[in-house]
C-alpha atoms as a printed R data frame, in Angstrom:
   type eleno elety resid chain resno       x       y      z
1  ATOM     1    CA   LEU     A     1   2.773  -3.123 -8.643
2  ATOM     2    CA   ALA     A     2  -0.691  -4.702 -8.584
3  ATOM     3    CA   LEU     A     3  -1.688  -6.481 -5.364
4  ATOM     4    CA   TRP     A     4  -5.434  -5.892 -5.637
5  ATOM     5    CA   SER     A     5  -8.127  -8.446 -4.684
6  ATOM     6    CA   ASN     A     6  -5.765 -10.865 -2.929
7  ATOM     7    CA   ASN     A     7  -7.396 -10.921  0.539
8  ATOM     8    CA   LEU     A     8  -4.187  -9.428  1.960
9  ATOM     9    CA   MET     A     9  -4.193  -8.557  5.651
10 ATOM    10    CA   GLY     A    10  -1.560  -7.627  8.196
11 ATOM    11    CA   ALA     A    11   1.611  -5.650  7.534
12 ATOM    12    CA   LEU     A    12   3.289  -5.183  4.189
13 ATOM    13    CA   PRO     A    13   6.883  -6.456  3.936
14 ATOM    14    CA   GLN     A    14   9.492  -3.796  4.740
15 ATOM    15    CA   GLU     A    15  11.329  -4.771  1.542
16 ATOM    16    CA   LEU     A    16   8.675  -2.889 -0.448
17 ATOM    17    CA   GLY     A    17  10.281   0.323  0.804
18 ATOM    18    CA   ALA     A    18  13.294  -0.388 -1.420
19 ATOM    19    CA   LEU     A    19  11.140   0.028 -4.537
20 ATOM    20    CA   ASN     A    20  11.731   3.779 -4.698
21 ATOM    21    CA   THR     A    21  11.265   3.827 -8.495
22 ATOM    22    CA   LEU     A    22   7.776   2.340 -8.197
23 ATOM    23    CA   THR     A    23   5.286   4.736 -9.810
24 ATOM    24    CA   THR     A    24   1.946   2.924 -9.351
25 ATOM    25    CA   PHE     A    25   0.878   0.790 -6.388
26 ATOM    26    CA   SER     A    26  -2.533  -0.915 -6.346
27 ATOM    27    CA   LEU     A    27  -3.503  -2.379 -2.989
28 ATOM    28    CA   TYR     A    28  -7.258  -1.952 -3.315
29 ATOM    29    CA   ASP     A    29  -9.951  -4.523 -2.511
30 ATOM    30    CA   ASN     A    30  -8.077  -6.423  0.192
31 ATOM    31    CA   SER     A    31  -8.636  -6.852  3.935
32 ATOM    32    CA   MET     A    32  -6.115  -4.312  5.209
33 ATOM    33    CA   ARG     A    33  -7.017  -2.521  8.479
34 ATOM    34    CA   GLY     A    34  -5.628   0.129 10.782
35 ATOM    35    CA   PRO     A    35  -3.371   3.034  9.821
36 ATOM    36    CA   PRO     A    36  -2.025   3.190  6.266
37 ATOM    37    CA   PRO     A    37   1.322   1.366  6.012
38 ATOM    38    CA   ARG     A    38   4.269   3.610  6.937
39 ATOM    39    CA   ILE     A    39   6.260   1.918  4.223
40 ATOM    40    CA   LEU     A    40   4.397   4.133  1.728
41 ATOM    41    CA   GLN     A    41   6.533   7.073  2.894
42 ATOM    42    CA   SER     A    42   9.605   5.349  1.409
43 ATOM    43    CA   LEU     A    43   8.086   5.100 -2.066
44 ATOM    44    CA   THR     A    44   9.375   8.472 -3.257
45 ATOM    45    CA   GLY     A    45   8.696   7.823 -6.961
46 ATOM    46    CA   LEU     A    46   5.046   6.954 -6.366
47 ATOM    47    CA   ASN     A    47   2.576   8.887 -8.538
48 ATOM    48    CA   VAL     A    48  -0.560   6.707 -8.286
49 ATOM    49    CA   LEU     A    49  -1.763   4.905 -5.150
50 ATOM    50    CA   TYR     A    50  -4.970   2.878 -4.843
51 ATOM    51    CA   LEU     A    51  -5.973   1.971 -1.278
52 ATOM    52    CA   ASN     A    52  -9.756   1.960 -1.663
53 ATOM    53    CA   HIS     A    53 -11.966  -0.911 -0.489
54 ATOM    54    CA   ASN     A    54  -9.838  -1.607  2.583
55 ATOM    55    CA   GLN     A    55 -10.434  -0.456  6.148
56 ATOM    56    CA   PHE     A    56  -7.521   1.919  6.689
57 ATOM    57    CA   GLN     A    57  -7.943   4.645  9.285
58 ATOM    58    CA   GLY     A    58  -5.801   7.735  9.740
59 ATOM    59    CA   ASP     A    59  -3.631  10.009  7.656
60 ATOM    60    CA   LEU     A    60  -1.103   9.102  5.009
């Protein structure tokens, strides 16, 4: 799923957690802030995650 460079900010929709077969998630180059989204814990099939060029703080 590619959501890069969309000026996204705020919370990600909880429905993304249902995509447990998702293998790659690109969220880089947006305006996300704060702790990394907890919804990422639900993405059990995830192999590649791009969060760079945001302003996340804290642990995954």
